[in-house]
Each structure stands twice: as structure tokens, then as C-alpha cells.
Amino acid sequence: MMTNSDQYYSFWSFGVFFFLSLCPSFGLNIDGTLLLSFKYSVLEDPLSFLDNWDYNDATPCLWTGVTCAPDMFRVISLVLPNSKLIGSILEELGFIQHLHTIDLSNNFLNGTLPVSLLNASELQVLSLSNNAISGELTESIGGLKSLKVLNLSVNAFVGNLPQKLSFLQNIKVVSLSKNLFSGGFQFVEVLDLSSNLLNGALPDNFDGDSLKYLNFSSNKLSGLVSPQFAKKIPANAAIDLSFNSLTGEIPESIDLSNQKTEFFAGNTDLCGKPLKKLCTIPSTPSSPPNITTNPPAIAAIPK
Ligand SMILES: *[C@@H]1O[C@H](CO)[C@@H](O)[C@H](O)[C@H]1NC(C)=O
Ligand SMILES: *[C@@H]1O[C@H](CO)[C@@H](O)[C@H](O)[C@H]1NC(C)=O
Ligand SMILES: *[C@@H]1O[C@H](CO)[C@@H](O)[C@H](O)[C@H]1NC(C)=O
Ligand SMILES: *[C@@H]1O[C@H](CO)[C@@H](O)[C@H](O)[C@H]1NC(C)=O
Ligand SMILES: *[C@@H]1O[C@H](CO)[C@@H](O)[C@H](O)[C@H]1NC(C)=O
């Protein structure tokens, strides 16, 4: 081999060799470098899951919790649930180009969701349930164009739910239960959360000022359709509550001009004018409804 050519020899001349040996392309690849930033931001890792995340590796493909695409050395998933990690979701995670799964649920991560992560166009699963992540979920979430599963339940998110959430084309599972989301959908005109696993009561503080169409059909909503909820539904909005487990009398205050009987169907214990079914025991139910200040817990479900 060495006999081959001067060109070969000059390539391996001392100067070039020395330069290349310092060149980062001989060290950890870009995805590994981005993951290392996350490691360095972790304050505590009591179970030592990140111990083998080593700067001297060429790729992060054998690191705990990390999976690469076959042959590509590009990271496609970061899965470290139940790891007792204390830290935050670093901006750098959003720059891992081909990442399609993040599962860091059940840790102690706090801080906010970086915009870069909401811009990760190949991300399909974002599971950060049961941490202490706070801040608002902004309209930037529209950047998650491939998102199929969003599980942010049990965190400290506040504010309104972003309108763009309901327009993500591939979304199948959305769980936002047990956060501090309030108000909800004040700018949303069309909200179709039908065929999910929305559970709990309809929220009393539902803020649907701009709603024209609300579809909660085929979920697991229970309890009364409270007058407080009914009052927040604009008069000209169509509201489909069919196939849930709602009970009691449909409030008179719901404007019926845009409602049809079938929008209330499939709730065995619902009664009242829209259903043309009289309530035998008027108004008061046997046990008081559970008052929830949060919007319904949103759990799984394909369209
Ligand atoms: C996140 O938790 C750490 C460790 O408990 C704390 O020092 C830091 O202030 C917290 N950051 C935020 C934004 O709450
Ligand atoms: C979001 O992604 C687009 C295109 O991939 C890029 O141009 C833009 O700078 C990104 N924004 C942020 C905040 O990362
Ligand atoms: C609500 O969604 C269900 C299930 O997707 C659908 O069958 C129904 O027609 C929708 N209701 C309205 C009023 O569009
Ligand atoms: C109401 O809350 C109680 C305890 O908080 C619970 O046991 C019960 O199942 C709840 N009922 C409904 C209808 O959610
Ligand atoms: C969300 O994540 C939590 C924690 O991993 C899990 O228990 C729950 O079932 C998930 N919810 C959905 C709808 O997948």
C-alpha cells in the first residue's frame, strides 16, 4: 500500500495527520455532541444511567437510552423513563435532526419546553409525563408536523391550549391531564377532540368564546353538563357531546338552534329537551358532581 503514490504519502504526512487527529470529525458525531450537552445539564443522575455517555466515543449509539438508525449513526430515539434524572429539557435535544422518539417520563425535569423541540419536524413521540415542566404550550407546537403521541400529563403547564394542537395532522394520542391548563380554547373556532379518551367532567371554566364547532363525541366524559359550561358555549356553535357518559339534565341555556338530537345521543343517563326525553328526577342528581377546575383529562385515542 505504502508503495502506491506520493499522493498517498503526502496525505499521511505528519502535518495532516496531526491536524486530523485534533479535528472533531474524529471525535463524537453531532448527535452525540448534542446529547452530551443534555448530560452536562443534568444536575443529578443517581442511578448513573448517563455514565457511559462518553465524549471519547465516535457515536452515541451504544449509550444507555439512545438508539440510532441502522447504519446511519444518527440518533432516532432517547428513552430514559423512570431514571430519577434531575435537570431540564435542553434546547439541544431539539436539534437532533432525525429524532423521532423522546421518552423522559417519570423524572424530575423542570424548566420550560424549548422552542427548538417544538420545531422538531421528525418527532413522532414526545413523552414527558410526570415531571415538573412548566410554562405555556405555545402555538410553536404546530412545528411538530410528524407528531403522533403527545404525553405531557402530570406537569405544571399553564395557560391556554394552543389552537394548533388540534390541527396536527398525524396526532393520535394527546394526554395533557393533571396540568394547570386553564381557560382552554378561547381563540379556537373549531375544536375536534372526538374519539379520544377525554375523561372527567366538562370544565366549568371552559373558555370557548370563539367556538363555532366543538366535537367531544366518543370520549369518556362524565358528570353533568353544568349550566356554567353551557353558558360558555356561544349561541351559534354546534356542540357534539354524543357517546360519552354524561348524566342529568341538559341545561336550558344551551341554544338549541344549532344542536341536533344526535349531538347528545349515546349518553344513557342524559335527559332533557334536545333529546326529547323528559328528566324523571328533575335537576338534582343523587350525588353532587365532582367540581373540577381543570379541563378534562385528555388521554389516548385514534381518530
Ligand atoms: C429546577 O430544579 C433545580 C433543582 O431542584 C433548581 O435548582 C432549579 O432552580 C429549577 N429550575 C426551575 C426553572 O424551576
Ligand atoms: C425551526 O425549523 C425551521 C426549519 O427547519 C428553521 O428554519 C427555524 O430556524 C427553526 N426555528 C427554531 C426556533 O429552531
Ligand atoms: C363529531 O365526531 C364524530 C366522530 O368523529 C362524527 O361522527 C360526528 O359527525 C361529528 N359531529 C359533528 C357535528 O360533526
Ligand atoms: C368523585 O370524586 C371521588 C373522590 O374524589 C371519587 O371517588 C369518585 O369516583 C368521583 N366521581 C366521579 C363521577 O368522577
Ligand atoms: C402518559 O405517560 C404516563 C407515564 O409514562 C403513562 O402512565 C400514561 O399511560 C401515558 N398516557 C397515555 C395516554 O399514553
mmCIF file of C-alpha atoms and ligand atoms in Angstrom:
data_model
loop_
_atom_site.group_PDB
_atom_site.id
_atom_site.type_symbol
_atom_site.label_atom_id
_atom_site.label_comp_id
_atom_site.label_asym_id
_atom_site.label_seq_id
_atom_site.Cartn_x
_atom_site.Cartn_y
_atom_site.Cartn_z
ATOM 1 C CA MET A 1 0.000 0.000 0.000
ATOM 2 C CA MET A 2 2.633 2.473 1.005
ATOM 3 C CA THR A 3 4.343 1.914 -2.318
ATOM 4 C CA ASN A 4 1.404 3.303 -4.129
ATOM 5 C CA SER A 5 1.933 7.014 -4.614
ATOM 6 C CA ASP A 6 3.357 10.251 -3.429
ATOM 7 C CA GLN A 7 -0.163 11.481 -3.075
ATOM 8 C CA TYR A 8 -0.880 8.797 -0.516
ATOM 9 C CA TYR A 9 2.292 9.615 1.310
ATOM 10 C CA SER A 10 1.588 13.320 1.420
ATOM 11 C CA PHE A 11 -1.919 12.684 2.712
ATOM 12 C CA TRP A 12 -0.444 10.921 5.682
ATOM 13 C CA SER A 13 2.314 13.448 6.157
ATOM 14 C CA PHE A 14 2.811 14.442 9.725
ATOM 15 C CA GLY A 15 1.112 17.807 9.424
ATOM 16 C CA VAL A 16 -2.128 16.465 8.056
ATOM 17 C CA PHE A 17 -2.198 13.593 10.485
ATOM 18 C CA PHE A 18 -1.668 15.922 13.375
ATOM 19 C CA PHE A 19 -4.414 18.231 12.176
ATOM 20 C CA LEU A 20 -6.906 15.444 11.601
ATOM 21 C CA SER A 21 -6.259 13.909 14.961
ATOM 22 C CA LEU A 22 -7.426 17.124 16.559
ATOM 23 C CA CYS A 23 -10.325 17.554 14.191
ATOM 24 C CA PRO A 24 -13.689 16.966 15.846
ATOM 25 C CA SER A 25 -14.791 14.728 12.978
ATOM 26 C CA PHE A 26 -12.607 12.053 14.559
ATOM 27 C CA GLY A 27 -14.425 12.521 17.837
ATOM 28 C CA LEU A 28 -18.039 12.279 18.780
ATOM 29 C CA ASN A 29 -20.549 12.904 15.989
ATOM 30 C CA ILE A 30 -23.000 15.783 16.027
ATOM 31 C CA ASP A 31 -25.929 13.919 17.611
ATOM 32 C CA GLY A 32 -23.619 12.634 20.332
ATOM 33 C CA THR A 33 -22.368 16.124 20.983
ATOM 34 C CA LEU A 34 -25.923 17.417 21.331
ATOM 35 C CA LEU A 35 -26.776 14.589 23.736
ATOM 36 C CA LEU A 36 -23.670 15.351 25.781
ATOM 37 C CA SER A 37 -24.917 18.891 26.311
ATOM 38 C CA PHE A 38 -28.012 17.331 27.826
ATOM 39 C CA LYS A 39 -25.871 15.112 30.060
ATOM 40 C CA TYR A 40 -23.849 18.086 31.269
ATOM 41 C CA SER A 41 -27.050 19.948 32.108
ATOM 42 C CA VAL A 42 -28.328 17.095 34.261
ATOM 43 C CA LEU A 43 -27.816 18.024 37.893
ATOM 44 C CA GLU A 44 -28.277 14.578 39.331
ATOM 45 C CA ASP A 45 -28.250 11.093 37.874
ATOM 46 C CA PRO A 46 -28.368 8.892 40.973
ATOM 47 C CA LEU A 47 -28.831 5.669 39.014
ATOM 48 C CA SER A 48 -25.823 6.516 36.799
ATOM 49 C CA PHE A 49 -27.692 5.947 33.549
ATOM 50 C CA LEU A 50 -25.568 8.567 31.819
ATOM 51 C CA ASP A 51 -22.223 7.198 32.965
ATOM 52 C CA ASN A 52 -21.454 5.557 29.636
ATOM 53 C CA TRP A 53 -22.276 8.727 27.699
ATOM 54 C CA ASP A 54 -18.624 9.281 26.853
ATOM 55 C CA TYR A 55 -17.042 12.119 24.915
ATOM 56 C CA ASN A 56 -14.404 9.713 23.529
ATOM 57 C CA ASP A 57 -16.913 7.569 21.648
ATOM 58 C CA ALA A 58 -17.342 8.143 17.932
ATOM 59 C CA THR A 59 -21.109 7.781 18.110
ATOM 60 C CA PRO A 60 -23.647 7.737 20.929
ATOM 61 C CA CYS A 61 -25.256 4.604 19.521
ATOM 62 C CA LEU A 62 -24.331 2.348 22.454
ATOM 63 C CA TRP A 63 -25.197 4.832 25.162
ATOM 64 C CA THR A 64 -27.876 3.914 27.646
ATOM 65 C CA GLY A 65 -31.277 5.090 26.450
ATOM 66 C CA VAL A 66 -30.080 6.002 22.975
ATOM 67 C CA THR A 67 -30.993 4.294 19.693
ATOM 68 C CA CYS A 68 -29.536 5.087 16.280
ATOM 69 C CA ALA A 69 -30.915 4.418 12.847
ATOM 70 C CA PRO A 70 -29.318 1.251 11.488
ATOM 71 C CA ASP A 71 -26.105 2.097 9.610
ATOM 72 C CA MET A 72 -26.540 5.823 9.926
ATOM 73 C CA PHE A 73 -25.144 6.628 13.347
ATOM 74 C CA ARG A 74 -27.886 9.203 13.602
ATOM 75 C CA VAL A 75 -29.895 9.206 16.808
ATOM 76 C CA ILE A 76 -33.561 8.365 16.393
ATOM 77 C CA SER A 77 -34.646 7.864 19.959
ATOM 78 C CA LEU A 78 -33.897 8.909 23.503
ATOM 79 C CA VAL A 79 -35.740 6.758 26.002
ATOM 80 C CA LEU A 80 -34.942 7.163 29.697
ATOM 81 C CA PRO A 81 -38.144 6.980 31.704
ATOM 82 C CA ASN A 82 -38.109 6.349 35.469
ATOM 83 C CA SER A 83 -34.452 7.353 35.713
ATOM 84 C CA LYS A 84 -34.599 9.853 38.581
ATOM 85 C CA LEU A 85 -32.868 12.431 36.428
ATOM 86 C CA ILE A 86 -32.868 15.933 37.825
ATOM 87 C CA GLY A 87 -32.403 18.614 35.227
ATOM 88 C CA SER A 88 -34.201 20.297 32.373
ATOM 89 C CA ILE A 89 -35.109 19.707 28.739
ATOM 90 C CA LEU A 90 -32.244 21.324 26.932
ATOM 91 C CA GLU A 91 -32.631 23.264 23.696
ATOM 92 C CA GLU A 92 -30.017 20.986 22.090
ATOM 93 C CA LEU A 93 -32.365 17.994 22.121
ATOM 94 C CA GLY A 94 -34.490 19.811 19.561
ATOM 95 C CA PHE A 95 -31.533 19.995 17.181
ATOM 96 C CA ILE A 96 -31.066 16.227 16.857
ATOM 97 C CA GLN A 97 -32.248 16.080 13.307
ATOM 98 C CA HIS A 98 -33.776 12.635 12.980
ATOM 99 C CA LEU A 99 -35.029 12.159 16.500
ATOM 100 C CA HIS A 100 -38.454 10.524 16.355
ATOM 101 C CA THR A 101 -38.969 9.450 19.952
ATOM 102 C CA ILE A 102 -38.326 11.169 23.255
ATOM 103 C CA ASP A 103 -39.485 9.410 26.381
ATOM 104 C CA LEU A 104 -38.218 11.063 29.530
ATOM 105 C CA SER A 105 -41.352 10.444 31.524
ATOM 106 C CA ASN A 106 -41.241 9.979 35.286
ATOM 107 C CA ASN A 107 -38.124 12.007 36.025
ATOM 108 C CA PHE A 108 -37.570 15.300 37.815
ATOM 109 C CA LEU A 109 -37.126 17.569 34.819
ATOM 110 C CA ASN A 110 -38.184 21.163 35.224
ATOM 111 C CA GLY A 111 -37.967 24.387 33.260
ATOM 112 C CA THR A 112 -39.888 25.032 30.057
ATOM 113 C CA LEU A 113 -40.154 23.230 26.735
ATOM 114 C CA PRO A 114 -37.611 24.813 24.405
ATOM 115 C CA VAL A 115 -38.980 26.160 21.135
ATOM 116 C CA SER A 116 -36.421 24.095 19.236
ATOM 117 C CA LEU A 117 -38.084 20.928 20.463
ATOM 118 C CA LEU A 118 -41.492 22.073 19.269
ATOM 119 C CA ASN A 119 -39.827 22.593 15.905
ATOM 120 C CA ALA A 120 -38.523 19.041 15.593
ATOM 121 C CA SER A 121 -40.313 18.090 12.405
ATOM 122 C CA GLU A 122 -39.483 14.374 12.554
ATOM 123 C CA LEU A 123 -40.526 13.876 16.147
ATOM 124 C CA GLN A 124 -43.355 11.335 16.441
ATOM 125 C CA VAL A 125 -43.462 10.624 20.152
ATOM 126 C CA LEU A 126 -42.953 13.227 22.845
ATOM 127 C CA SER A 127 -43.492 11.708 26.229
ATOM 128 C CA LEU A 128 -42.580 13.855 29.212
ATOM 129 C CA SER A 129 -45.297 12.773 31.563
ATOM 130 C CA ASN A 130 -44.777 13.172 35.283
ATOM 131 C CA ASN A 131 -42.001 15.744 35.514
ATOM 132 C CA ALA A 132 -42.157 19.337 36.665
ATOM 133 C CA ILE A 133 -42.121 21.090 33.316
ATOM 134 C CA SER A 134 -43.793 24.474 33.388
ATOM 135 C CA GLY A 135 -44.644 27.390 31.162
ATOM 136 C CA GLU A 136 -47.134 27.636 28.355
ATOM 137 C CA LEU A 137 -47.536 25.296 25.467
ATOM 138 C CA THR A 138 -47.253 27.785 22.639
ATOM 139 C CA GLU A 139 -48.513 27.760 19.074
ATOM 140 C CA SER A 140 -44.976 26.700 18.117
ATOM 141 C CA ILE A 141 -46.289 23.209 18.718
ATOM 142 C CA GLY A 142 -47.517 23.433 15.135
ATOM 143 C CA GLY A 143 -43.897 22.678 14.176
ATOM 144 C CA LEU A 144 -44.238 19.082 15.340
ATOM 145 C CA LYS A 145 -45.563 18.018 11.998
ATOM 146 C CA SER A 146 -44.966 14.290 12.433
ATOM 147 C CA LEU A 147 -46.207 14.103 15.997
ATOM 148 C CA LYS A 148 -48.369 11.092 16.777
ATOM 149 C CA VAL A 149 -48.173 10.896 20.552
ATOM 150 C CA LEU A 150 -48.010 13.842 22.919
ATOM 151 C CA ASN A 151 -47.988 12.915 26.578
ATOM 152 C CA LEU A 152 -47.395 15.852 28.872
ATOM 153 C CA SER A 153 -49.656 14.682 31.662
ATOM 154 C CA VAL A 154 -48.699 15.427 35.262
ATOM 155 C CA ASN A 155 -46.545 18.517 34.823
ATOM 156 C CA ALA A 156 -47.043 22.174 35.573
ATOM 157 C CA PHE A 157 -48.039 23.593 32.203
ATOM 158 C CA VAL A 158 -50.220 26.662 32.408
ATOM 159 C CA GLY A 159 -52.274 28.820 30.099
ATOM 160 C CA ASN A 160 -54.442 28.088 27.128
ATOM 161 C CA LEU A 161 -54.111 25.056 24.966
ATOM 162 C CA PRO A 162 -52.618 26.019 21.628
ATOM 163 C CA GLN A 163 -55.037 26.076 18.750
ATOM 164 C CA LYS A 164 -52.531 24.376 16.504
ATOM 165 C CA LEU A 165 -52.698 21.259 18.631
ATOM 166 C CA SER A 166 -55.995 20.332 17.069
ATOM 167 C CA PHE A 167 -54.568 20.786 13.588
ATOM 168 C CA LEU A 168 -51.596 18.455 13.843
ATOM 169 C CA GLN A 169 -52.313 16.030 11.041
ATOM 170 C CA ASN A 170 -50.829 12.864 12.470
ATOM 171 C CA ILE A 171 -51.710 13.239 16.113
ATOM 172 C CA LYS A 172 -53.328 10.172 17.608
ATOM 173 C CA VAL A 173 -52.738 10.407 21.318
ATOM 174 C CA VAL A 174 -52.848 13.535 23.401
ATOM 175 C CA SER A 175 -52.595 13.389 27.137
ATOM 176 C CA LEU A 176 -52.477 16.698 28.944
ATOM 177 C CA SER A 177 -54.182 15.618 32.109
ATOM 178 C CA LYS A 178 -53.102 16.904 35.508
ATOM 179 C CA ASN A 179 -51.591 20.180 34.489
ATOM 180 C CA LEU A 180 -52.717 23.687 35.223
ATOM 181 C CA PHE A 181 -54.160 24.447 31.825
ATOM 182 C CA SER A 182 -56.941 26.898 32.220
ATOM 183 C CA GLY A 183 -59.390 28.684 30.017
ATOM 184 C CA GLY A 184 -58.579 26.430 27.203
ATOM 185 C CA PHE A 185 -59.793 27.269 23.846
ATOM 186 C CA GLN A 186 -60.570 30.899 23.777
ATOM 187 C CA PHE A 187 -59.280 31.530 20.291
ATOM 188 C CA VAL A 188 -60.262 28.222 18.851
ATOM 189 C CA GLU A 189 -63.149 28.168 16.423
ATOM 190 C CA VAL A 190 -63.076 24.551 15.504
ATOM 191 C CA LEU A 191 -62.170 22.069 18.154
ATOM 192 C CA ASP A 192 -62.493 18.446 17.279
ATOM 193 C CA LEU A 193 -61.390 16.208 20.088
ATOM 194 C CA SER A 194 -63.824 13.489 19.137
ATOM 195 C CA SER A 195 -62.866 9.867 19.628
ATOM 196 C CA ASN A 196 -60.234 10.498 22.231
ATOM 197 C CA LEU A 197 -60.205 9.296 25.785
ATOM 198 C CA LEU A 198 -61.070 12.635 27.283
ATOM 199 C CA ASN A 199 -62.239 11.836 30.754
ATOM 200 C CA GLY A 200 -63.525 13.636 33.792
ATOM 201 C CA ALA A 201 -66.204 16.285 33.846
ATOM 202 C CA LEU A 202 -66.779 19.052 31.344
ATOM 203 C CA PRO A 203 -64.813 22.006 32.723
ATOM 204 C CA ASP A 204 -66.809 24.801 34.333
ATOM 205 C CA ASN A 205 -64.217 27.362 33.339
ATOM 206 C CA PHE A 206 -64.199 26.362 29.705
ATOM 207 C CA ASP A 207 -63.389 29.450 27.740
ATOM 208 C CA GLY A 208 -64.700 28.853 24.260
ATOM 209 C CA ASP A 209 -65.619 32.381 23.252
ATOM 210 C CA SER A 210 -64.795 31.925 19.589
ATOM 211 C CA LEU A 211 -66.093 28.416 19.148
ATOM 212 C CA LYS A 212 -68.210 27.593 16.172
ATOM 213 C CA TYR A 213 -67.815 23.865 16.336
ATOM 214 C CA LEU A 214 -66.954 21.700 19.288
ATOM 215 C CA ASN A 215 -66.823 17.962 18.989
ATOM 216 C CA PHE A 216 -66.296 15.942 22.148
ATOM 217 C CA SER A 217 -68.079 12.937 20.701
ATOM 218 C CA SER A 218 -66.915 9.447 21.692
ATOM 219 C CA ASN A 219 -64.824 10.219 24.728
ATOM 220 C CA LYS A 220 -65.216 9.235 28.345
ATOM 221 C CA LEU A 221 -66.629 12.450 29.735
ATOM 222 C CA SER A 222 -68.806 12.012 32.768
ATOM 223 C CA GLY A 223 -70.881 14.043 35.188
ATOM 224 C CA LEU A 224 -73.365 16.795 34.483
ATOM 225 C CA VAL A 225 -73.469 19.231 31.622
ATOM 226 C CA SER A 226 -73.268 22.104 34.047
ATOM 227 C CA PRO A 227 -75.006 25.421 33.422
ATOM 228 C CA GLN A 228 -71.590 27.068 33.859
ATOM 229 C CA PHE A 229 -70.204 25.035 30.976
ATOM 230 C CA ALA A 230 -73.304 25.601 28.847
ATOM 231 C CA LYS A 231 -73.107 29.336 29.418
ATOM 232 C CA LYS A 232 -69.636 29.472 27.856
ATOM 233 C CA ILE A 233 -70.765 27.933 24.586
ATOM 234 C CA PRO A 234 -71.503 30.662 22.043
ATOM 235 C CA ALA A 235 -75.100 30.636 20.853
ATOM 236 C CA ASN A 236 -74.303 29.798 17.259
ATOM 237 C CA ALA A 237 -71.855 26.990 17.992
ATOM 238 C CA ALA A 238 -72.585 23.371 17.174
ATOM 239 C CA ILE A 239 -71.616 21.173 20.071
ATOM 240 C CA ASP A 240 -71.481 17.430 19.769
ATOM 241 C CA LEU A 241 -71.335 15.630 23.117
ATOM 242 C CA SER A 242 -72.583 12.275 21.870
ATOM 243 C CA PHE A 243 -71.277 8.929 23.100
ATOM 244 C CA ASN A 244 -69.888 9.870 26.466
ATOM 245 C CA SER A 245 -71.160 9.098 29.942
ATOM 246 C CA LEU A 246 -72.734 12.427 30.697
ATOM 247 C CA THR A 247 -75.645 12.472 33.098
ATOM 248 C CA GLY A 248 -78.537 14.623 34.234
ATOM 249 C CA GLU A 249 -80.493 17.317 32.508
ATOM 250 C CA ILE A 250 -79.149 19.234 29.535
ATOM 251 C CA PRO A 251 -79.228 22.879 30.686
ATOM 252 C CA GLU A 252 -81.956 25.011 29.175
ATOM 253 C CA SER A 253 -79.364 27.658 28.478
ATOM 254 C CA ILE A 254 -77.821 25.709 25.612
ATOM 255 C CA ASP A 255 -79.070 27.361 22.461
ATOM 256 C CA LEU A 256 -80.783 24.605 20.574
ATOM 257 C CA SER A 257 -80.978 26.230 17.179
ATOM 258 C CA ASN A 258 -77.696 24.669 16.100
ATOM 259 C CA GLN A 259 -77.985 21.421 18.030
ATOM 260 C CA LYS A 260 -79.417 18.159 16.894
ATOM 261 C CA THR A 261 -80.732 15.262 18.903
ATOM 262 C CA GLU A 262 -77.827 13.118 17.792
ATOM 263 C CA PHE A 263 -75.314 15.527 19.342
ATOM 264 C CA PHE A 264 -76.418 14.250 22.749
ATOM 265 C CA ALA A 265 -77.069 10.627 21.826
ATOM 266 C CA GLY A 266 -75.241 7.732 23.415
ATOM 267 C CA ASN A 267 -75.246 9.182 26.925
ATOM 268 C CA THR A 268 -77.618 6.785 28.634
ATOM 269 C CA ASP A 269 -78.312 8.967 31.628
ATOM 270 C CA LEU A 270 -78.704 12.281 29.869
ATOM 271 C CA CYS A 271 -82.155 13.789 29.539
ATOM 272 C CA GLY A 272 -83.899 17.000 28.586
ATOM 273 C CA LYS A 273 -85.420 18.867 25.692
ATOM 274 C CA PRO A 274 -82.795 18.293 22.969
ATOM 275 C CA LEU A 275 -83.234 14.553 23.437
ATOM 276 C CA LYS A 276 -86.999 14.824 23.640
ATOM 277 C CA LYS A 277 -86.618 12.724 26.753
ATOM 278 C CA LEU A 278 -88.072 14.092 29.963
ATOM 279 C CA CYS A 279 -85.990 14.015 33.074
ATOM 280 C CA THR A 280 -87.886 11.846 35.555
ATOM 281 C CA ILE A 281 -85.921 13.091 38.504
ATOM 282 C CA PRO A 282 -85.677 16.764 37.710
ATOM 283 C CA SER A 283 -82.367 18.590 38.082
ATOM 284 C CA THR A 284 -80.511 17.426 41.238
ATOM 285 C CA PRO A 285 -78.606 14.161 40.828
ATOM 286 C CA SER A 286 -78.311 11.677 43.679
ATOM 287 C CA SER A 287 -74.722 12.647 44.445
ATOM 288 C CA PRO A 288 -73.149 16.032 43.827
ATOM 289 C CA PRO A 289 -70.885 16.186 40.789
ATOM 290 C CA ASN A 290 -67.180 16.445 41.267
ATOM 291 C CA ILE A 291 -66.204 20.002 40.531
ATOM 292 C CA THR A 292 -63.014 20.162 38.533
ATOM 293 C CA THR A 293 -61.277 23.382 37.761
ATOM 294 C CA ASN A 294 -59.079 21.795 35.157
ATOM 295 C CA PRO A 295 -60.182 20.994 31.660
ATOM 296 C CA PRO A 296 -60.868 17.364 31.080
ATOM 297 C CA ALA A 297 -58.012 14.975 31.306
ATOM 298 C CA ILE A 298 -57.110 14.144 27.787
ATOM 299 C CA ALA A 299 -55.872 10.630 27.253
ATOM 300 C CA ALA A 300 -55.409 8.342 24.327
ATOM 301 C CA ILE A 301 -57.115 7.826 21.102
ATOM 302 C CA PRO A 302 -57.086 7.456 17.410
ATOM 303 C CA LYS A 303 -59.433 9.266 15.103
HETATM 304 C C1 LIG B 1 -35.065 23.109 38.544
HETATM 305 O O1 LIG B 1 -34.674 22.293 39.636
HETATM 306 C C2 LIG B 1 -33.381 22.625 40.150
HETATM 307 C C3 LIG B 1 -33.004 21.563 41.169
HETATM 308 O O2 LIG B 1 -34.032 21.353 42.089
HETATM 309 C C4 LIG B 1 -33.415 24.022 40.709
HETATM 310 O O3 LIG B 1 -32.129 24.376 41.214
HETATM 311 C C5 LIG B 1 -33.813 24.992 39.601
HETATM 312 O O4 LIG B 1 -33.947 26.284 40.125
HETATM 313 C C6 LIG B 1 -35.130 24.559 38.989
HETATM 314 N N1 LIG B 1 -35.398 25.407 37.838
HETATM 315 C C7 LIG B 1 -36.604 25.900 37.599
HETATM 316 C C8 LIG B 1 -36.726 26.726 36.359
HETATM 317 O O5 LIG B 1 -37.555 25.709 38.329
HETATM 318 C C1 LIG B 2 -37.494 25.715 13.017
HETATM 319 O O1 LIG B 2 -37.192 24.956 11.862
HETATM 320 C C2 LIG B 2 -37.027 25.731 10.710
HETATM 321 C C3 LIG B 2 -36.844 24.814 9.524
HETATM 322 O O2 LIG B 2 -36.374 23.553 9.900
HETATM 323 C C4 LIG B 2 -35.823 26.664 10.900
HETATM 324 O O3 LIG B 2 -35.662 27.470 9.763
HETATM 325 C C5 LIG B 2 -36.084 27.530 12.124
HETATM 326 O O4 LIG B 2 -34.947 28.329 12.385
HETATM 327 C C6 LIG B 2 -36.373 26.670 13.335
HETATM 328 N N1 LIG B 2 -36.736 27.537 14.457
HETATM 329 C C7 LIG B 2 -36.262 27.341 15.684
HETATM 330 C C8 LIG B 2 -36.722 28.286 16.721
HETATM 331 O O5 LIG B 2 -35.489 26.429 15.963
HETATM 332 C C1 LIG B 3 -68.186 14.506 15.709
HETATM 333 O O1 LIG B 3 -67.227 13.480 15.523
HETATM 334 C C2 LIG B 3 -67.814 12.213 15.269
HETATM 335 C C3 LIG B 3 -66.704 11.196 15.279
HETATM 336 O O2 LIG B 3 -65.629 11.630 14.518
HETATM 337 C C4 LIG B 3 -68.563 12.288 13.962
HETATM 338 O O3 LIG B 3 -69.148 11.024 13.664
HETATM 339 C C5 LIG B 3 -69.650 13.343 14.063
HETATM 340 O O4 LIG B 3 -70.313 13.502 12.835
HETATM 341 C C6 LIG B 3 -69.050 14.674 14.483
HETATM 342 N N1 LIG B 3 -70.125 15.619 14.769
HETATM 343 C C7 LIG B 3 -70.334 16.692 14.038
HETATM 344 C C8 LIG B 3 -71.413 17.605 14.497
HETATM 345 O O5 LIG B 3 -69.667 16.988 13.058
HETATM 346 C C1 LIG B 4 -65.630 11.936 42.584
HETATM 347 O O1 LIG B 4 -64.505 12.028 43.433
HETATM 348 C C2 LIG B 4 -64.398 10.939 44.337
HETATM 349 C C3 LIG B 4 -63.218 11.191 45.284
HETATM 350 O O2 LIG B 4 -62.594 12.401 44.991
HETATM 351 C C4 LIG B 4 -64.209 9.661 43.552
HETATM 352 O O3 LIG B 4 -64.139 8.546 44.437
HETATM 353 C C5 LIG B 4 -65.375 9.459 42.605
HETATM 354 O O4 LIG B 4 -65.143 8.312 41.790
HETATM 355 C C6 LIG B 4 -65.523 10.676 41.716
HETATM 356 N N1 LIG B 4 -66.721 10.517 40.891
HETATM 357 C C7 LIG B 4 -66.730 10.771 39.577
HETATM 358 C C8 LIG B 4 -68.036 10.618 38.895
HETATM 359 O O5 LIG B 4 -65.715 11.151 38.951
HETATM 360 C C1 LIG B 5 -48.603 9.067 29.649
HETATM 361 O O1 LIG B 5 -47.426 8.692 30.317
HETATM 362 C C2 LIG B 5 -47.646 8.102 31.584
HETATM 363 C C3 LIG B 5 -46.297 7.876 32.234
HETATM 364 O O2 LIG B 5 -45.475 7.133 31.404
HETATM 365 C C4 LIG B 5 -48.445 6.810 31.402
HETATM 366 O O3 LIG B 5 -48.718 6.250 32.652
HETATM 367 C C5 LIG B 5 -49.745 7.140 30.681
HETATM 368 O O4 LIG B 5 -50.446 5.937 30.417
HETATM 369 C C6 LIG B 5 -49.476 7.854 29.387
HETATM 370 N N1 LIG B 5 -50.740 8.267 28.778
HETATM 371 C C7 LIG B 5 -51.083 7.921 27.533
HETATM 372 C C8 LIG B 5 -52.409 8.412 27.075
HETATM 373 O O5 LIG B 5 -50.362 7.243 26.819
#
